[in-house]
């Protein structure tokens, strides 16, 4: 996609009045590339199987459903798993050694894209989200204001500038289960390739899954768990993601409850069920709860 077209989920484009969309016509998946150069580079790399997982789980402690998402995904990689969660998910915990040996890196956190200075776009870690901007003028350049009046502390974030310096040559997949992680600056021809996905591709990962808008914590949890279930059977990131998106779009309330029961989440299952069934209890069992593209279309397979 070129310039502003990079902000559109082309796989979700409607085709006719039957509610079909583009991804329905492409069983081999729909994937994207920030540039031909990076696509060519990614295609030349040989990667090991998805065996070793490194995950960041809810570092700002305000994304409750990620505390279900990551443990379910983690179980599919045992015993080759490293997870840093909540207060332990600091910038210091993202060591070069941990990242360099990961075949899959999963970030379940907040993301932010800075149109004014794309290199300060970031994934928020523990301490990265502040309720209000600090008053220290000497450090003002390290804080970014947020829409809710708070601020992002870049010293407690993984910024795009730092991502470019990583060694991810063993990494086959980086999943950014966060908001607005697939954005680029469409206003400038010079910056159109600069974004978090291109940073991870440049660092060595051959695939990145990222989002185009502020996503729902709940529906993203369902989508990500299904995506990794698919990856166990399908050796393609694009196909596994597209099939998970079609599944979430088409699943009914009754089918979703049955699927949740099969996850065997224990105590966490009560949170997952009670966290949303109270609001949909009066709906019929055949209702498609996540039909809207808002819930599934934001995520793109890149690389």
PDB file of C-alpha atoms in Angstrom, residues 9-268:
ATOM      1  CA  UNK A   9      -7.159  -3.027   6.161  1.00  0.00           C
ATOM      2  CA  UNK A  10      -7.409  -4.135   2.543  1.00  0.00           C
ATOM      3  CA  UNK A  11      -8.194  -7.727   3.581  1.00  0.00           C
ATOM      4  CA  UNK A  12     -11.468  -6.432   5.073  1.00  0.00           C
ATOM      5  CA  UNK A  13     -12.691  -4.511   2.024  1.00  0.00           C
ATOM      6  CA  UNK A  14     -16.338  -5.478   1.329  1.00  0.00           C
ATOM      7  CA  UNK A  15     -16.996  -6.994  -2.079  1.00  0.00           C
ATOM      8  CA  UNK A  16     -20.771  -7.282  -2.364  1.00  0.00           C
ATOM      9  CA  UNK A  17     -24.023  -7.320  -0.433  1.00  0.00           C
ATOM     10  CA  UNK A  18     -23.425 -10.849   0.902  1.00  0.00           C
ATOM     11  CA  UNK A  19     -20.897  -9.510   3.450  1.00  0.00           C
ATOM     12  CA  UNK A  20     -17.986 -11.184   1.704  1.00  0.00           C
ATOM     13  CA  UNK A  21     -14.675  -9.381   1.961  1.00  0.00           C
ATOM     14  CA  UNK A  22     -11.314  -9.652   0.260  1.00  0.00           C
ATOM     15  CA  UNK A  23      -9.798 -12.268   2.569  1.00  0.00           C
ATOM     16  CA  UNK A  24     -12.707 -14.632   1.780  1.00  0.00           C
ATOM     17  CA  UNK A  25     -11.435 -14.917  -1.795  1.00  0.00           C
ATOM     18  CA  UNK A  26      -7.799 -15.656  -0.955  1.00  0.00           C
ATOM     19  CA  UNK A  27      -7.367 -18.995   0.887  1.00  0.00           C
ATOM     20  CA  UNK A  28      -3.573 -18.506   0.889  1.00  0.00           C
ATOM     21  CA  UNK A  29      -3.982 -15.406   3.033  1.00  0.00           C
ATOM     22  CA  UNK A  30      -3.551 -11.665   2.574  1.00  0.00           C
ATOM     23  CA  UNK A  31      -0.247 -10.173   3.686  1.00  0.00           C
ATOM     24  CA  UNK A  32       1.463  -6.816   3.411  1.00  0.00           C
ATOM     25  CA  UNK A  33       4.955  -5.379   3.037  1.00  0.00           C
ATOM     26  CA  UNK A  34       6.168  -1.891   4.019  1.00  0.00           C
ATOM     27  CA  UNK A  35       8.437  -1.896   0.960  1.00  0.00           C
ATOM     28  CA  UNK A  36       9.659  -4.178  -1.815  1.00  0.00           C
ATOM     29  CA  UNK A  37      13.181  -3.946  -0.379  1.00  0.00           C
ATOM     30  CA  UNK A  38      12.144  -5.236   3.059  1.00  0.00           C
ATOM     31  CA  UNK A  39       9.943  -7.918   1.512  1.00  0.00           C
ATOM     32  CA  UNK A  40      12.852  -9.151  -0.588  1.00  0.00           C
ATOM     33  CA  UNK A  41      15.119  -9.139   2.470  1.00  0.00           C
ATOM     34  CA  UNK A  42      12.629 -11.091   4.582  1.00  0.00           C
ATOM     35  CA  UNK A  43      12.131 -13.704   1.876  1.00  0.00           C
ATOM     36  CA  UNK A  44      15.854 -14.447   1.776  1.00  0.00           C
ATOM     37  CA  UNK A  45      16.109 -15.301   5.464  1.00  0.00           C
ATOM     38  CA  UNK A  46      15.922 -18.897   6.700  1.00  0.00           C
ATOM     39  CA  UNK A  47      14.221 -19.315  10.054  1.00  0.00           C
ATOM     40  CA  UNK A  48      13.932 -22.214  12.544  1.00  0.00           C
ATOM     41  CA  UNK A  49      10.483 -23.505  13.555  1.00  0.00           C
ATOM     42  CA  UNK A  50       8.383 -21.592  16.077  1.00  0.00           C
ATOM     43  CA  UNK A  51       9.782 -23.298  19.180  1.00  0.00           C
ATOM     44  CA  UNK A  52      11.074 -20.645  21.598  1.00  0.00           C
ATOM     45  CA  UNK A  53       8.640 -17.971  22.831  1.00  0.00           C
ATOM     46  CA  UNK A  54       9.526 -14.671  24.490  1.00  0.00           C
ATOM     47  CA  UNK A  55       6.455 -12.744  25.671  1.00  0.00           C
ATOM     48  CA  UNK A  56       5.694  -9.446  27.358  1.00  0.00           C
ATOM     49  CA  UNK A  57       2.448  -9.631  29.352  1.00  0.00           C
ATOM     50  CA  UNK A  58       0.421  -6.620  30.520  1.00  0.00           C
ATOM     51  CA  UNK A  59       3.320  -4.418  31.689  1.00  0.00           C
ATOM     52  CA  UNK A  60       1.029  -1.496  32.571  1.00  0.00           C
ATOM     53  CA  UNK A  61      -1.364  -3.760  34.552  1.00  0.00           C
ATOM     54  CA  UNK A  62      -4.509  -2.381  32.890  1.00  0.00           C
ATOM     55  CA  UNK A  63      -5.162  -4.994  30.179  1.00  0.00           C
ATOM     56  CA  UNK A  64      -6.890  -7.744  32.151  1.00  0.00           C
ATOM     57  CA  UNK A  65      -7.595 -10.079  29.264  1.00  0.00           C
ATOM     58  CA  UNK A  66      -3.943 -10.209  28.219  1.00  0.00           C
ATOM     59  CA  UNK A  67      -3.383 -12.080  31.504  1.00  0.00           C
ATOM     60  CA  UNK A  68      -5.458 -14.846  29.908  1.00  0.00           C
ATOM     61  CA  UNK A  69      -4.133 -14.455  26.369  1.00  0.00           C
ATOM     62  CA  UNK A  70      -0.443 -14.901  27.155  1.00  0.00           C
ATOM     63  CA  UNK A  71      -0.739 -17.961  29.470  1.00  0.00           C
ATOM     64  CA  UNK A  72      -2.812 -19.816  26.865  1.00  0.00           C
ATOM     65  CA  UNK A  73      -0.302 -18.992  24.129  1.00  0.00           C
ATOM     66  CA  UNK A  74       2.618 -19.822  26.456  1.00  0.00           C
ATOM     67  CA  UNK A  75       1.316 -23.354  27.034  1.00  0.00           C
ATOM     68  CA  UNK A  76       1.671 -24.101  23.319  1.00  0.00           C
ATOM     69  CA  UNK A  77       5.427 -23.423  23.451  1.00  0.00           C
ATOM     70  CA  UNK A  78       6.354 -25.303  26.627  1.00  0.00           C
ATOM     71  CA  UNK A  79       9.042 -25.831  27.791  1.00  0.00           C
ATOM     72  CA  UNK A  80      10.832 -23.239  25.633  1.00  0.00           C
ATOM     73  CA  UNK A  81       9.184 -20.163  27.118  1.00  0.00           C
ATOM     74  CA  UNK A  82      10.263 -16.895  28.707  1.00  0.00           C
ATOM     75  CA  UNK A  83       7.542 -14.500  29.899  1.00  0.00           C
ATOM     76  CA  UNK A  84       7.960 -11.184  31.684  1.00  0.00           C
ATOM     77  CA  UNK A  85       4.723  -9.820  33.078  1.00  0.00           C
ATOM     78  CA  UNK A  86       3.337  -6.761  34.802  1.00  0.00           C
ATOM     79  CA  UNK A  87       5.956  -5.062  37.004  1.00  0.00           C
ATOM     80  CA  UNK A  88       8.668  -7.471  35.813  1.00  0.00           C
ATOM     81  CA  UNK A  89       8.134  -6.425  32.185  1.00  0.00           C
ATOM     82  CA  UNK A  90      10.677  -3.621  32.358  1.00  0.00           C
ATOM     83  CA  UNK A  91      13.020  -2.316  29.727  1.00  0.00           C
ATOM     84  CA  UNK A  92      15.895  -4.007  31.531  1.00  0.00           C
ATOM     85  CA  UNK A  93      14.100  -7.357  31.209  1.00  0.00           C
ATOM     86  CA  UNK A  94      14.222  -7.134  27.404  1.00  0.00           C
ATOM     87  CA  UNK A  95      17.808  -8.276  27.267  1.00  0.00           C
ATOM     88  CA  UNK A  96      19.621  -8.808  23.994  1.00  0.00           C
ATOM     89  CA  UNK A  97      20.160 -12.444  24.938  1.00  0.00           C
ATOM     90  CA  UNK A  98      16.456 -13.116  25.506  1.00  0.00           C
ATOM     91  CA  UNK A  99      15.373 -11.471  22.287  1.00  0.00           C
ATOM     92  CA  UNK A 100      18.122 -12.932  20.129  1.00  0.00           C
ATOM     93  CA  UNK A 101      17.188 -16.549  20.895  1.00  0.00           C
ATOM     94  CA  UNK A 102      13.421 -16.137  20.473  1.00  0.00           C
ATOM     95  CA  UNK A 103      11.762 -17.680  17.417  1.00  0.00           C
ATOM     96  CA  UNK A 104       8.526 -15.925  18.383  1.00  0.00           C
ATOM     97  CA  UNK A 105       8.205 -12.634  20.275  1.00  0.00           C
ATOM     98  CA  UNK A 106       4.733 -11.743  21.557  1.00  0.00           C
ATOM     99  CA  UNK A 107       4.029  -8.271  22.972  1.00  0.00           C
ATOM    100  CA  UNK A 108       0.667  -8.013  24.788  1.00  0.00           C
ATOM    101  CA  UNK A 109       0.791  -4.388  25.851  1.00  0.00           C
ATOM    102  CA  UNK A 110      -0.025  -0.819  24.780  1.00  0.00           C
ATOM    103  CA  UNK A 111       1.488   0.678  21.647  1.00  0.00           C
ATOM    104  CA  UNK A 112       1.849   4.238  20.418  1.00  0.00           C
ATOM    105  CA  UNK A 113       2.727   5.778  17.064  1.00  0.00           C
ATOM    106  CA  UNK A 114       4.200   9.293  16.960  1.00  0.00           C
ATOM    107  CA  UNK A 115       3.460  11.000  13.630  1.00  0.00           C
ATOM    108  CA  UNK A 116       5.735  13.929  14.497  1.00  0.00           C
ATOM    109  CA  UNK A 117       8.765  11.742  15.224  1.00  0.00           C
ATOM    110  CA  UNK A 118       8.188   8.133  14.107  1.00  0.00           C
ATOM    111  CA  UNK A 119      11.432   6.900  15.691  1.00  0.00           C
ATOM    112  CA  UNK A 120       9.881   7.578  19.129  1.00  0.00           C
ATOM    113  CA  UNK A 121       6.913   5.331  18.344  1.00  0.00           C
ATOM    114  CA  UNK A 122       6.951   2.693  21.041  1.00  0.00           C
ATOM    115  CA  UNK A 123       5.701  -0.361  22.869  1.00  0.00           C
ATOM    116  CA  UNK A 124       4.942   0.576  26.475  1.00  0.00           C
ATOM    117  CA  UNK A 125       6.639  -1.411  29.221  1.00  0.00           C
ATOM    118  CA  UNK A 126       6.332  -1.271  33.004  1.00  0.00           C
ATOM    119  CA  UNK A 127       6.390   2.399  34.031  1.00  0.00           C
ATOM    120  CA  UNK A 128       5.795   3.571  30.470  1.00  0.00           C
ATOM    121  CA  UNK A 129       2.263   4.873  31.060  1.00  0.00           C
ATOM    122  CA  UNK A 130       1.829   7.935  33.283  1.00  0.00           C
ATOM    123  CA  UNK A 131      -1.441   9.456  34.495  1.00  0.00           C
ATOM    124  CA  UNK A 132      -0.142  12.984  33.876  1.00  0.00           C
ATOM    125  CA  UNK A 133       2.898  14.589  32.245  1.00  0.00           C
ATOM    126  CA  UNK A 134       5.833  15.274  34.632  1.00  0.00           C
ATOM    127  CA  UNK A 135       6.779  18.869  35.252  1.00  0.00           C
ATOM    128  CA  UNK A 136      10.529  18.437  34.761  1.00  0.00           C
ATOM    129  CA  UNK A 137      11.392  20.581  31.676  1.00  0.00           C
ATOM    130  CA  UNK A 138      14.793  18.915  31.283  1.00  0.00           C
ATOM    131  CA  UNK A 139      13.132  15.579  30.512  1.00  0.00           C
ATOM    132  CA  UNK A 140      10.212  16.891  28.484  1.00  0.00           C
ATOM    133  CA  UNK A 141      11.631  15.425  25.271  1.00  0.00           C
ATOM    134  CA  UNK A 142      11.364  11.939  26.777  1.00  0.00           C
ATOM    135  CA  UNK A 143       7.618  12.227  27.415  1.00  0.00           C
ATOM    136  CA  UNK A 144       4.816  12.086  24.878  1.00  0.00           C
ATOM    137  CA  UNK A 145       1.307  13.346  25.695  1.00  0.00           C
ATOM    138  CA  UNK A 146      -1.601  10.904  25.328  1.00  0.00           C
ATOM    139  CA  UNK A 147      -5.215  11.543  24.309  1.00  0.00           C
ATOM    140  CA  UNK A 148      -6.479  11.038  27.875  1.00  0.00           C
ATOM    141  CA  UNK A 149      -4.237  13.755  29.351  1.00  0.00           C
ATOM    142  CA  UNK A 150      -1.520  11.390  30.503  1.00  0.00           C
ATOM    143  CA  UNK A 151       1.933  10.806  29.114  1.00  0.00           C
ATOM    144  CA  UNK A 152       4.241   8.118  27.788  1.00  0.00           C
ATOM    145  CA  UNK A 153       7.663   7.829  29.395  1.00  0.00           C
ATOM    146  CA  UNK A 154       9.991   6.839  26.548  1.00  0.00           C
ATOM    147  CA  UNK A 155      12.659   5.764  29.020  1.00  0.00           C
ATOM    148  CA  UNK A 156      10.309   2.922  29.997  1.00  0.00           C
ATOM    149  CA  UNK A 157       9.356   1.939  26.461  1.00  0.00           C
ATOM    150  CA  UNK A 158      10.826  -0.012  23.585  1.00  0.00           C
ATOM    151  CA  UNK A 159      11.050   2.663  20.893  1.00  0.00           C
ATOM    152  CA  UNK A 160      11.277   2.195  17.148  1.00  0.00           C
ATOM    153  CA  UNK A 161      14.765   3.668  17.193  1.00  0.00           C
ATOM    154  CA  UNK A 162      15.807   0.934  19.617  1.00  0.00           C
ATOM    155  CA  UNK A 163      14.025  -1.795  17.658  1.00  0.00           C
ATOM    156  CA  UNK A 164      16.195  -1.013  14.628  1.00  0.00           C
ATOM    157  CA  UNK A 165      19.219  -1.952  16.777  1.00  0.00           C
ATOM    158  CA  UNK A 166      17.921  -5.377  17.869  1.00  0.00           C
ATOM    159  CA  UNK A 167      19.249  -8.724  16.662  1.00  0.00           C
ATOM    160  CA  UNK A 168      16.218 -10.836  15.693  1.00  0.00           C
ATOM    161  CA  UNK A 169      17.867 -13.081  13.131  1.00  0.00           C
ATOM    162  CA  UNK A 170      16.461 -16.186  14.854  1.00  0.00           C
ATOM    163  CA  UNK A 171      12.960 -14.731  15.018  1.00  0.00           C
ATOM    164  CA  UNK A 172      10.302 -15.953  12.625  1.00  0.00           C
ATOM    165  CA  UNK A 173       7.381 -14.004  14.097  1.00  0.00           C
ATOM    166  CA  UNK A 174       6.841 -10.836  16.128  1.00  0.00           C
ATOM    167  CA  UNK A 175       3.223 -10.378  17.249  1.00  0.00           C
ATOM    168  CA  UNK A 176       2.263  -6.912  18.444  1.00  0.00           C
ATOM    169  CA  UNK A 177      -0.979  -7.579  20.320  1.00  0.00           C
ATOM    170  CA  UNK A 178      -1.397  -3.887  21.007  1.00  0.00           C
ATOM    171  CA  UNK A 179      -3.054  -0.744  19.653  1.00  0.00           C
ATOM    172  CA  UNK A 180      -1.922   1.171  16.549  1.00  0.00           C
ATOM    173  CA  UNK A 181       1.282  -0.825  16.084  1.00  0.00           C
ATOM    174  CA  UNK A 182       0.961  -0.977  12.302  1.00  0.00           C
ATOM    175  CA  UNK A 183       0.699   2.757  11.623  1.00  0.00           C
ATOM    176  CA  UNK A 184       3.085   4.727   9.436  1.00  0.00           C
ATOM    177  CA  UNK A 185       3.352   8.427   8.635  1.00  0.00           C
ATOM    178  CA  UNK A 186       1.291   8.670   5.453  1.00  0.00           C
ATOM    179  CA  UNK A 187       1.913  12.420   5.079  1.00  0.00           C
ATOM    180  CA  UNK A 188       5.565  12.131   4.156  1.00  0.00           C
ATOM    181  CA  UNK A 189       6.988  10.144   1.274  1.00  0.00           C
ATOM    182  CA  UNK A 190      10.267   9.953   3.148  1.00  0.00           C
ATOM    183  CA  UNK A 191       8.674   8.369   6.229  1.00  0.00           C
ATOM    184  CA  UNK A 192       6.115   6.125   4.635  1.00  0.00           C
ATOM    185  CA  UNK A 193       8.110   2.965   5.338  1.00  0.00           C
ATOM    186  CA  UNK A 194       8.948   3.895   8.922  1.00  0.00           C
ATOM    187  CA  UNK A 195       6.857   2.141  11.539  1.00  0.00           C
ATOM    188  CA  UNK A 196       7.110  -0.585  14.161  1.00  0.00           C
ATOM    189  CA  UNK A 197       6.644  -3.429  11.615  1.00  0.00           C
ATOM    190  CA  UNK A 198       9.462  -2.209   9.374  1.00  0.00           C
ATOM    191  CA  UNK A 199      11.679  -1.847  12.457  1.00  0.00           C
ATOM    192  CA  UNK A 200      11.170  -5.487  13.437  1.00  0.00           C
ATOM    193  CA  UNK A 201      11.657  -6.658   9.846  1.00  0.00           C
ATOM    194  CA  UNK A 202      14.869  -4.649   9.580  1.00  0.00           C
ATOM    195  CA  UNK A 203      16.049  -6.169  12.895  1.00  0.00           C
ATOM    196  CA  UNK A 204      15.689  -9.631  11.397  1.00  0.00           C
ATOM    197  CA  UNK A 205      12.174 -10.963  11.992  1.00  0.00           C
ATOM    198  CA  UNK A 206      10.630 -12.413   8.844  1.00  0.00           C
ATOM    199  CA  UNK A 207       6.992 -11.824   9.910  1.00  0.00           C
ATOM    200  CA  UNK A 208       5.204  -9.184  11.971  1.00  0.00           C
ATOM    201  CA  UNK A 209       1.549  -9.071  13.023  1.00  0.00           C
ATOM    202  CA  UNK A 210       0.438  -5.553  13.945  1.00  0.00           C
ATOM    203  CA  UNK A 211      -2.699  -3.416  14.252  1.00  0.00           C
ATOM    204  CA  UNK A 212      -4.047  -0.327  12.507  1.00  0.00           C
ATOM    205  CA  UNK A 213      -6.205   1.113  15.292  1.00  0.00           C
ATOM    206  CA  UNK A 214      -7.016   0.989  19.022  1.00  0.00           C
ATOM    207  CA  UNK A 215      -8.260  -2.573  19.417  1.00  0.00           C
ATOM    208  CA  UNK A 216     -10.526  -4.247  21.978  1.00  0.00           C
ATOM    209  CA  UNK A 217      -8.667  -6.081  24.741  1.00  0.00           C
ATOM    210  CA  UNK A 218     -11.359  -8.786  24.786  1.00  0.00           C
ATOM    211  CA  UNK A 219     -11.791  -9.571  21.087  1.00  0.00           C
ATOM    212  CA  UNK A 220      -8.012  -9.326  20.578  1.00  0.00           C
ATOM    213  CA  UNK A 221      -7.551 -12.049  23.214  1.00  0.00           C
ATOM    214  CA  UNK A 222      -9.913 -14.364  21.332  1.00  0.00           C
ATOM    215  CA  UNK A 223      -8.258 -13.563  18.000  1.00  0.00           C
ATOM    216  CA  UNK A 224      -4.715 -14.125  19.274  1.00  0.00           C
ATOM    217  CA  UNK A 225      -5.469 -17.432  20.972  1.00  0.00           C
ATOM    218  CA  UNK A 226      -7.119 -18.728  17.795  1.00  0.00           C
ATOM    219  CA  UNK A 227      -4.240 -17.394  15.669  1.00  0.00           C
ATOM    220  CA  UNK A 228      -1.691 -19.417  17.656  1.00  0.00           C
ATOM    221  CA  UNK A 229      -3.947 -22.474  17.606  1.00  0.00           C
ATOM    222  CA  UNK A 230      -3.950 -22.194  13.811  1.00  0.00           C
ATOM    223  CA  UNK A 231      -0.163 -21.817  13.690  1.00  0.00           C
ATOM    224  CA  UNK A 232       0.183 -25.263  15.223  1.00  0.00           C
ATOM    225  CA  UNK A 233      -1.461 -26.722  12.115  1.00  0.00           C
ATOM    226  CA  UNK A 234      -0.665 -24.173   9.400  1.00  0.00           C
ATOM    227  CA  UNK A 235       2.896 -23.243   8.503  1.00  0.00           C
ATOM    228  CA  UNK A 236       1.953 -19.733   7.347  1.00  0.00           C
ATOM    229  CA  UNK A 237       1.500 -16.609   9.436  1.00  0.00           C
ATOM    230  CA  UNK A 238      -0.757 -14.957   6.838  1.00  0.00           C
ATOM    231  CA  UNK A 239      -3.081 -17.947   6.485  1.00  0.00           C
ATOM    232  CA  UNK A 240      -3.225 -18.577  10.246  1.00  0.00           C
ATOM    233  CA  UNK A 241      -4.139 -14.935  10.914  1.00  0.00           C
ATOM    234  CA  UNK A 242      -6.670 -14.650   8.095  1.00  0.00           C
ATOM    235  CA  UNK A 243      -8.396 -17.851   9.190  1.00  0.00           C
ATOM    236  CA  UNK A 244      -8.539 -16.598  12.783  1.00  0.00           C
ATOM    237  CA  UNK A 245     -10.115 -13.367  11.539  1.00  0.00           C
ATOM    238  CA  UNK A 246     -12.739 -15.244   9.525  1.00  0.00           C
ATOM    239  CA  UNK A 247     -13.432 -17.461  12.548  1.00  0.00           C
ATOM    240  CA  UNK A 248     -13.949 -14.500  14.898  1.00  0.00           C
ATOM    241  CA  UNK A 249     -16.173 -12.743  12.361  1.00  0.00           C
ATOM    242  CA  UNK A 250     -18.407 -15.776  11.876  1.00  0.00           C
ATOM    243  CA  UNK A 251     -18.554 -17.391  15.330  1.00  0.00           C
ATOM    244  CA  UNK A 252     -21.835 -17.212  17.260  1.00  0.00           C
ATOM    245  CA  UNK A 253     -22.343 -16.575  20.944  1.00  0.00           C
ATOM    246  CA  UNK A 254     -23.093 -20.254  21.636  1.00  0.00           C
ATOM    247  CA  UNK A 255     -20.086 -21.454  19.620  1.00  0.00           C
ATOM    248  CA  UNK A 256     -17.782 -19.040  21.395  1.00  0.00           C
ATOM    249  CA  UNK A 257     -18.906 -20.210  24.833  1.00  0.00           C
ATOM    250  CA  UNK A 258     -18.233 -23.792  23.785  1.00  0.00           C
ATOM    251  CA  UNK A 259     -14.782 -22.874  22.492  1.00  0.00           C
ATOM    252  CA  UNK A 260     -13.917 -21.084  25.751  1.00  0.00           C
ATOM    253  CA  UNK A 261     -14.932 -24.171  27.732  1.00  0.00           C
ATOM    254  CA  UNK A 262     -12.454 -26.261  25.726  1.00  0.00           C
ATOM    255  CA  UNK A 263      -9.542 -23.984  26.678  1.00  0.00           C
ATOM    256  CA  UNK A 264      -9.492 -25.357  30.257  1.00  0.00           C
ATOM    257  CA  UNK A 265      -8.505 -22.036  31.764  1.00  0.00           C
ATOM    258  CA  UNK A 266      -9.389 -22.876  35.353  1.00  0.00           C
ATOM    259  CA  UNK A 267     -10.017 -19.780  37.485  1.00  0.00           C
ATOM    260  CA  UNK A 268      -9.141 -17.510  34.579  1.00  0.00           C
TER     261      UNK A 268
END
